[in-house]
Amino acid sequence: MKIKEILKALSSVVLKVNCDEEMEFDYISSNSKDIKENSLFICRKGFNFDSHKLVDDISEKGAKVFVVEEEIKDYPYILVVDSRIAESIISDVFFNKPYEKLITFGVTGTNGKTTTVHLFHHIMHELGIKGSISGTVMNDIMGDKFYHHNTTPGAIEITKNMYKTVRENGKYYAMEVSSHALSQYRVESIKYDIVGITNITRDHLDFHQTFENYKKAKLHILNLLKPNGVAVINHELLKDIPNKNTKIITFGIDNDSDYVIHEINSNWSGIYFRLETPYGEKKVASQLLGDFNAFNITLVIAALSEIGYDIDEVISSISTFRGVDGRLEVISEAKKLGIEIIIDFAHTPDALEKVILSLRKITKGRIITVFGAGGQSDIGKRPIMGKIVSKYSDISIITTDDPRGEDPEEIIKDIEMGIVPGSLSLSIIDRKEAIDTAITLANRGDVILIAGRGHEPYQVFNENYKVPFKDRDVTIDIIYKKINKGEKTFK
């Protein structure tokens, strides 16, 4: 591709061109570890890293021309106002707008993104349609499965994944879209057939500063619809939509919703509810736990129905979906101890409240919650989390999540500030010991909720130190050790 082919698209952000417009390049990258010969490299300034300072090394690896936010010496460059916007535009041109050849489904929201996207992916496969997904737990690009540390990767990787999907005859691309990605222009050039918004509650205020900024970032996804696209949103958010020209479909328990959820029934086998739709009243059965999952399920039903899929076939496919790693995941081995153990990613006040109240509906015994809060994140939510967990749980055990450079003891102290006076609460800094203690305290019929980390395979203490720690694996190991030692002998 020639430089002049991208300059036209970049016209609104280019400040200076210091290279031959006839120059050709074969590869694009913004990752200094991913460079090939004859590359165009996009320099970015991050919070802890600035690739402008590495242009010599990057050039030696094969970069031929640079897109920069500040002028550099000795190398051809294109100076732009914002390299993140430029990356999105360049990706769009280089990969020839692959989203135009796909059904694109982007989901944002504080909670529920992962389950919603994976359910969409499951249903499409059940209907015999191949495609790809990207998100927090897993990326599945036409069968190539891998984990990415960001919920939403950078613009180049997203567009490359879409391009691969098109090349391998995939028909759709479903993705989680984080508020960070929307703020940092990672998806700015992508256009969606469907956008879904699950809910918007407090999170990431360390990055967005205010809840209004956070909400604005989430709602920006509505600006990324294709001309005939549709937005499927929680009815509670309708009042916040600035542009009513968008086709909006709502879901919720409000009778004014387009898809109205009625009579959610829960047990340990799943949830069952009645759904009032534009296509008549339907009955929905799912293996997923938690009343709140009725909302995630309904979002997907509405999304697929509104773009032409048969609603009865969609609903039928839901019953075979077994859920997502680390999202209200039942540890079946715990039944050997006469108790239930649930692993969940809940790490916000709203998510914790919804999960605990959902478990309360189906629990005969006590609820023991093991939780913490991540470091380098919204400090203000910590005491709120402590208040909610201690209010709705019978026993709260505060422990370490991912400190990410913060002192774990200080994080625990922040949480303790919100603990309801008189409630039964313990603070145990070592997460494995905290889980072990919860299992020791549990009686027959009790439920243990281990919250905050879900699927995550490592506990991150700082940039240079992380240890293998997956809540499910650690929990199962503790269970079997207790059984073998005879510490738990429920029959």
XYZ file of C-alpha atoms in Angstrom:
491
model
C 0.000 0.000 0.000
C 1.176 3.555 -0.757
C 1.333 6.362 1.787
C -0.943 8.516 -0.357
C -3.718 5.946 0.026
C -3.938 6.571 3.755
C -3.220 10.309 3.710
C -6.602 11.079 2.198
C -8.367 9.235 5.028
C -6.079 10.884 7.600
C -6.638 14.404 6.314
C -8.567 15.595 9.379
C -5.767 14.651 11.799
C -2.555 15.222 9.788
C -0.371 18.197 10.776
C 2.692 17.524 8.630
C 3.874 15.004 6.039
C 7.610 14.373 6.040
C 7.837 11.424 3.642
C 7.368 10.477 0.006
C 3.668 9.944 -0.633
C 4.569 7.263 -3.205
C 6.405 5.266 -0.545
C 4.976 1.780 -0.103
C 4.549 -0.325 3.027
C 3.373 -3.900 3.567
C 2.543 -4.076 7.273
C 1.201 -1.835 10.038
C 1.856 -1.990 13.772
C 1.756 0.023 16.986
C 3.465 -2.711 18.997
C 7.265 -2.485 19.168
C 7.407 -6.286 19.597
C 5.413 -6.879 16.407
C 7.299 -5.402 13.469
C 8.051 -6.815 10.036
C 10.168 -5.568 7.155
C 8.709 -2.585 5.325
C 6.309 -1.637 8.124
C 4.429 1.541 8.889
C 4.710 2.043 12.637
C 2.326 4.132 14.750
C 3.997 5.691 17.802
C 1.831 6.144 20.885
C 2.216 7.818 24.236
C 0.772 5.693 27.033
C 0.602 6.212 30.782
C 3.859 4.361 31.368
C 5.340 3.990 27.893
C 6.202 6.180 24.915
C 7.259 4.440 21.693
C 8.471 7.749 20.209
C 11.605 7.147 22.268
C 12.262 3.813 20.557
C 12.216 4.827 16.894
C 15.862 3.794 16.342
C 15.219 0.247 17.571
C 11.898 0.061 15.759
C 13.534 1.161 12.516
C 16.208 -1.532 12.854
C 13.426 -4.126 13.160
C 11.933 -3.089 9.823
C 9.821 0.045 10.242
C 10.094 2.213 7.137
C 7.844 5.147 8.056
C 6.353 6.429 11.314
C 3.090 8.025 12.352
C 3.896 10.295 15.289
C 2.499 12.908 17.672
C 5.831 14.735 17.858
C 8.446 15.312 15.176
C 11.353 12.865 14.997
C 14.756 13.040 13.332
C 16.329 10.846 10.651
C 13.200 8.915 9.628
C 10.208 9.552 7.332
C 7.104 10.423 9.326
C 3.520 11.652 9.314
C 2.751 14.036 12.177
C -0.820 13.719 13.495
C -2.952 15.324 16.180
C -3.712 12.007 17.886
C -1.996 8.752 16.968
C -4.782 6.619 18.450
C -7.314 8.160 16.083
C -4.803 7.754 13.271
C -4.317 4.065 14.146
C -8.053 3.458 13.890
C -8.251 5.207 10.514
C -5.148 3.490 9.102
C -6.409 0.069 10.193
C -9.702 0.784 8.488
C -8.004 1.604 5.178
C -5.281 -1.059 5.331
C -7.710 -3.926 5.973
C -10.343 -2.543 3.587
C -13.237 -2.065 6.033
C -13.829 -5.757 6.854
C -16.828 -4.963 9.093
C -18.785 -4.048 5.963
C -18.749 -7.738 5.018
C -19.789 -9.013 8.475
C -22.681 -8.883 10.894
C -21.056 -6.869 13.650
C -22.265 -6.953 17.254
C -20.635 -4.699 19.859
C -21.658 -4.850 23.524
C -20.745 -2.372 26.232
C -21.915 -1.922 29.805
C -20.504 -2.195 33.305
C -21.531 -5.805 33.789
C -22.734 -8.619 31.539
C -20.645 -7.971 28.420
C -18.840 -11.314 28.485
C -21.904 -13.487 29.003
C -23.851 -11.567 26.362
C -21.180 -11.865 23.679
C -20.535 -15.552 24.377
C -24.257 -16.310 24.283
C -24.529 -14.553 20.905
C -21.577 -16.637 19.661
C -23.163 -19.849 20.966
C -26.517 -19.186 19.322
C -24.963 -18.360 15.966
C -23.042 -21.633 16.043
C -26.205 -23.498 17.003
C -27.843 -21.928 13.953
C -24.971 -23.185 11.783
C -23.336 -19.787 11.247
C -19.582 -19.357 11.693
C -17.896 -16.262 13.014
C -15.616 -14.770 15.669
C -15.694 -13.162 19.098
C -13.295 -11.092 21.156
C -13.500 -10.170 24.812
C -12.318 -10.553 28.385
C -12.290 -14.315 28.837
C -11.395 -15.485 25.344
C -10.883 -14.486 21.752
C -12.122 -17.025 19.210
C -11.156 -15.927 15.720
C -12.542 -18.603 13.425
C -11.478 -21.348 15.792
C -8.156 -19.781 16.782
C -8.646 -19.300 20.541
C -6.423 -17.121 22.689
C -6.483 -14.771 25.682
C -5.826 -11.017 25.465
C -5.077 -8.899 28.543
C -7.417 -6.125 27.353
C -11.175 -6.615 27.079
C -10.974 -4.725 23.794
C -7.597 -4.863 21.997
C -6.118 -2.071 19.889
C -7.573 -0.921 16.570
C -5.062 -2.829 14.438
C -5.682 -6.148 16.174
C -9.467 -5.774 16.097
C -9.529 -4.930 12.404
C -7.006 -7.672 11.609
C -9.232 -10.178 13.424
C -12.218 -9.020 11.413
C -10.201 -9.284 8.209
C -9.243 -12.872 9.072
C -12.888 -13.654 9.781
C -13.906 -12.380 6.339
C -11.017 -14.189 4.634
C -12.051 -17.498 6.225
C -15.710 -17.043 5.266
C -16.978 -16.057 8.700
C -20.288 -14.216 8.744
C -20.204 -12.261 12.021
C -17.958 -10.641 14.584
C -19.187 -10.175 18.169
C -17.108 -8.202 20.634
C -17.020 -6.693 24.090
C -16.371 -2.958 23.933
C -14.892 -1.392 27.067
C -15.216 2.234 28.132
C -11.423 2.534 27.812
C -11.604 1.358 24.194
C -14.345 3.872 23.402
C -12.373 6.702 25.041
C -9.109 5.735 23.349
C -10.563 5.440 19.819
C -9.767 1.725 19.498
C -13.099 1.090 17.773
C -13.644 4.528 16.262
C -13.562 3.400 12.630
C -15.620 0.238 13.151
C -19.319 0.290 12.315
C -21.810 -2.067 13.936
C -25.053 -3.672 12.803
C -26.055 -4.027 16.447
C -24.808 -2.370 19.594
C -25.954 -3.566 22.989
C -25.757 -1.723 26.303
C -26.327 -4.009 29.282
C -26.279 -1.431 32.092
C -24.171 1.478 33.324
C -23.192 1.585 37.000
C -20.119 2.850 38.836
C -16.717 1.598 37.661
C -13.363 2.836 36.323
C -13.667 6.301 37.864
C -9.889 6.237 38.318
C -9.707 6.606 34.527
C -12.849 8.580 33.700
C -12.778 10.762 36.852
C -16.576 11.214 37.010
C -19.555 8.926 36.509
C -20.888 11.275 33.826
C -17.659 10.929 31.838
C -17.889 7.149 32.203
C -21.506 7.110 31.019
C -20.679 9.407 28.097
C -17.886 7.059 27.011
C -20.243 4.067 27.091
C -22.992 5.852 25.168
C -20.530 6.870 22.446
C -20.966 3.368 20.996
C -24.323 4.565 19.632
C -22.405 6.810 17.234
C -20.695 3.766 15.718
C -23.767 2.119 14.203
C -24.077 1.367 10.509
C -26.737 3.492 8.734
C -29.383 0.790 9.236
C -28.020 -0.427 12.551
C -30.004 -0.985 15.724
C -29.205 -0.301 19.377
C -30.546 -2.705 22.003
C -30.380 -1.084 25.421
C -31.534 -1.565 28.986
C -34.761 0.441 29.337
C -33.294 2.248 32.361
C -30.859 4.016 30.006
C -33.445 5.382 27.592
C -33.525 8.748 29.355
C -29.771 9.125 28.809
C -29.814 8.695 25.017
C -28.901 12.054 23.482
C -29.804 11.186 19.885
C -33.227 9.633 19.430
C -32.667 9.385 15.652
C -30.949 6.056 16.296
C -33.195 2.989 16.084
C -33.531 2.058 19.751
C -34.932 -1.230 21.034
C -35.340 -1.516 24.802
C -35.501 -4.453 27.205
C -36.229 -4.742 30.907
C -38.982 -5.232 33.475
C -40.626 -1.895 32.657
C -43.865 -2.454 30.749
C -42.853 0.255 28.274
C -39.914 -1.884 27.098
C -40.015 -3.461 23.648
C -38.988 -6.759 25.258
C -40.533 -7.110 28.724
C -39.180 -9.637 31.232
C -41.779 -11.239 33.510
C -41.742 -13.763 36.368
C -38.093 -14.775 36.691
C -37.875 -18.116 38.492
C -34.514 -19.390 39.727
C -33.080 -22.595 41.083
C -29.753 -24.414 40.939
C -30.623 -25.714 37.458
C -30.949 -22.249 35.939
C -33.456 -19.483 35.330
C -36.855 -19.463 33.649
C -38.910 -16.453 32.643
C -41.704 -15.186 30.465
C -40.803 -12.665 27.761
C -43.239 -10.283 26.109
C -41.898 -9.471 22.625
C -43.058 -7.803 19.404
C -43.438 -11.383 18.099
C -45.686 -12.584 20.905
C -45.179 -13.955 24.383
C -42.327 -16.456 24.770
C -41.026 -18.755 27.498
C -37.266 -18.774 28.024
C -35.243 -21.435 29.850
C -31.512 -21.159 30.530
C -28.858 -23.063 32.447
C -27.390 -19.747 33.614
C -27.747 -18.798 37.276
C -28.740 -15.352 38.483
C -31.858 -13.283 37.842
C -29.730 -10.590 36.191
C -28.846 -13.021 33.413
C -32.451 -12.747 32.211
C -31.461 -9.243 31.084
C -28.321 -10.441 29.268
C -30.295 -13.207 27.579
C -33.055 -10.830 26.520
C -30.531 -8.421 24.998
C -29.290 -11.203 22.719
C -32.801 -12.390 21.849
C -33.769 -8.844 20.903
C -30.557 -8.236 18.939
C -30.895 -11.339 16.773
C -34.644 -10.971 16.319
C -34.317 -7.353 15.229
C -31.876 -8.242 12.443
C -34.102 -10.972 11.088
C -33.388 -14.236 12.901
C -36.333 -16.407 13.952
C -37.019 -15.675 17.606
C -38.166 -19.213 18.388
C -34.972 -20.726 16.965
C -32.923 -18.218 18.949
C -34.722 -19.027 22.208
C -34.410 -22.758 21.590
C -30.628 -22.411 21.212
C -30.305 -20.652 24.578
C -31.125 -23.780 26.564
C -27.858 -25.491 25.567
C -25.593 -22.604 26.640
C -23.663 -23.638 29.762
C -22.145 -20.266 30.594
C -18.695 -18.712 30.657
C -15.555 -19.488 32.640
C -15.604 -17.500 35.881
C -19.111 -16.075 35.480
C -21.349 -17.548 38.197
C -19.417 -20.749 37.670
C -20.525 -23.610 39.903
C -17.702 -25.711 41.358
C -19.314 -29.135 41.207
C -16.627 -30.694 43.434
C -17.990 -28.651 46.376
C -21.066 -30.874 46.457
C -18.800 -33.576 47.924
C -18.614 -31.329 50.992
C -22.376 -30.726 51.083
C -22.004 -27.086 50.070
C -22.097 -24.950 46.933
C -19.192 -22.800 45.743
C -19.584 -20.158 43.041
C -16.782 -18.331 41.223
C -17.736 -14.961 39.766
C -16.021 -11.942 38.241
C -18.206 -9.468 40.178
C -15.909 -6.585 41.136
C -18.249 -3.592 41.261
C -20.843 -2.665 43.897
C -23.751 -3.262 41.515
C -22.455 -6.637 40.320
C -21.815 -7.871 43.860
C -25.285 -6.866 44.993
C -26.969 -8.569 42.041
C -24.972 -11.778 42.425
C -25.488 -12.107 46.174
C -29.215 -11.339 45.990
C -29.609 -13.854 43.145
C -27.871 -16.524 45.232
C -30.004 -15.613 48.253
C -33.127 -16.608 46.307
C -31.896 -20.170 45.791
C -29.852 -20.728 48.959
C -31.217 -22.620 51.960
C -28.230 -21.960 54.187
C -25.841 -19.071 54.717
C -23.916 -17.081 52.130
C -20.198 -16.644 52.764
C -18.555 -14.159 50.402
C -14.815 -13.994 49.755
C -13.850 -10.781 47.949
C -11.375 -7.945 47.612
C -10.740 -4.988 45.316
C -8.215 -4.479 42.546
C -5.383 -2.010 42.918
C -4.839 1.021 40.680
C -8.585 1.307 40.252
C -11.526 3.295 41.574
C -10.739 3.695 45.286
C -14.134 5.196 46.052
C -15.999 1.988 45.273
C -14.111 -0.039 47.902
C -16.120 0.943 51.006
C -19.324 0.649 48.951
C -18.364 -2.914 48.082
C -17.681 -3.619 51.756
C -21.087 -2.266 52.744
C -22.967 -4.279 50.130
C -21.189 -7.573 50.782
C -21.524 -7.332 54.573
C -25.183 -6.264 54.282
C -26.294 -9.152 52.077
C -23.894 -11.937 53.122
C -23.965 -13.876 56.388
C -20.171 -13.887 56.563
C -17.811 -11.576 54.664
C -14.163 -12.465 54.166
C -12.099 -9.596 52.782
C -8.900 -10.611 51.037
C -6.436 -9.676 48.304
C -7.561 -9.353 44.693
C -4.946 -8.000 42.227
C -3.002 -5.286 44.107
C -1.212 -4.024 40.953
C 1.414 -2.146 42.928
C -0.747 -1.032 45.854
C -0.330 -2.292 49.419
C -2.887 -5.116 49.869
C -3.380 -4.193 53.524
C -4.306 -0.618 52.590
C -6.827 -1.859 50.012
C -8.412 -4.080 52.665
C -8.593 -1.116 55.079
C -10.449 0.894 52.415
C -13.002 -1.923 52.084
C -13.333 -2.295 55.862
C -14.494 1.325 56.120
C -17.806 0.274 54.597
C -18.473 -2.868 56.620
C -21.895 -2.781 58.296
C -21.461 -2.550 62.106
C -22.369 -5.797 63.813
C -21.986 -7.924 60.699
C -19.709 -10.951 60.745
C -16.589 -10.005 58.795
C -13.025 -11.315 58.629
C -9.973 -9.888 56.878
C -7.430 -12.437 55.641
C -4.736 -11.006 53.384
C -3.714 -14.301 51.716
C -6.384 -15.213 49.153
C -5.803 -18.961 49.343
C -6.095 -18.870 53.131
C -9.273 -16.805 52.799
C -10.850 -19.406 50.499
C -9.709 -22.208 52.796
C -11.242 -20.418 55.793
C -14.559 -19.948 53.983
C -14.743 -23.669 53.217
C -13.843 -24.522 56.823
C -16.615 -22.263 58.135
C -19.262 -23.568 55.733
C -21.975 -25.907 56.959
C -24.185 -28.211 54.914
C -26.417 -26.162 52.633
C -24.228 -23.042 52.750
C -23.041 -21.212 49.643
C -19.597 -19.684 49.215
C -19.218 -16.900 46.667
C -15.621 -16.231 45.595
C -15.830 -12.902 43.807
C -13.682 -10.463 41.897
C -11.297 -12.421 39.713
C -13.433 -14.935 37.845
C -11.459 -16.517 35.010
C -8.164 -14.693 35.645
C -5.168 -17.086 35.676
C -2.677 -14.854 37.537
C -2.707 -12.702 40.641
C -0.941 -9.462 39.731
C 0.999 -7.879 42.591
C 2.901 -5.338 40.485
C 4.227 -4.864 36.941
C 7.106 -7.246 37.534
C 5.518 -9.808 39.836
C 2.512 -11.997 39.195
C 1.800 -15.523 40.387
C -0.345 -18.301 38.895
C -3.664 -18.177 40.763
C -6.969 -19.202 39.277
C -9.767 -19.171 41.845
C -11.373 -22.327 40.455
C -8.162 -24.383 40.481
C -7.117 -23.200 43.944
C -10.597 -23.931 45.300
C -10.748 -27.447 43.866
C -7.290 -28.192 45.285
C -8.430 -27.075 48.753
C -11.610 -29.168 48.505
C -9.745 -32.380 47.755
C -7.170 -31.770 50.472
C -9.956 -31.360 53.005
C -11.688 -34.511 51.800
C -8.457 -36.534 51.958
C -7.681 -35.245 55.452
C -11.204 -36.007 56.589
C -11.828 -32.392 57.615
C -15.171 -32.408 55.846
C -17.266 -35.556 56.012
C -20.786 -34.466 55.049
C -22.780 -37.377 53.693
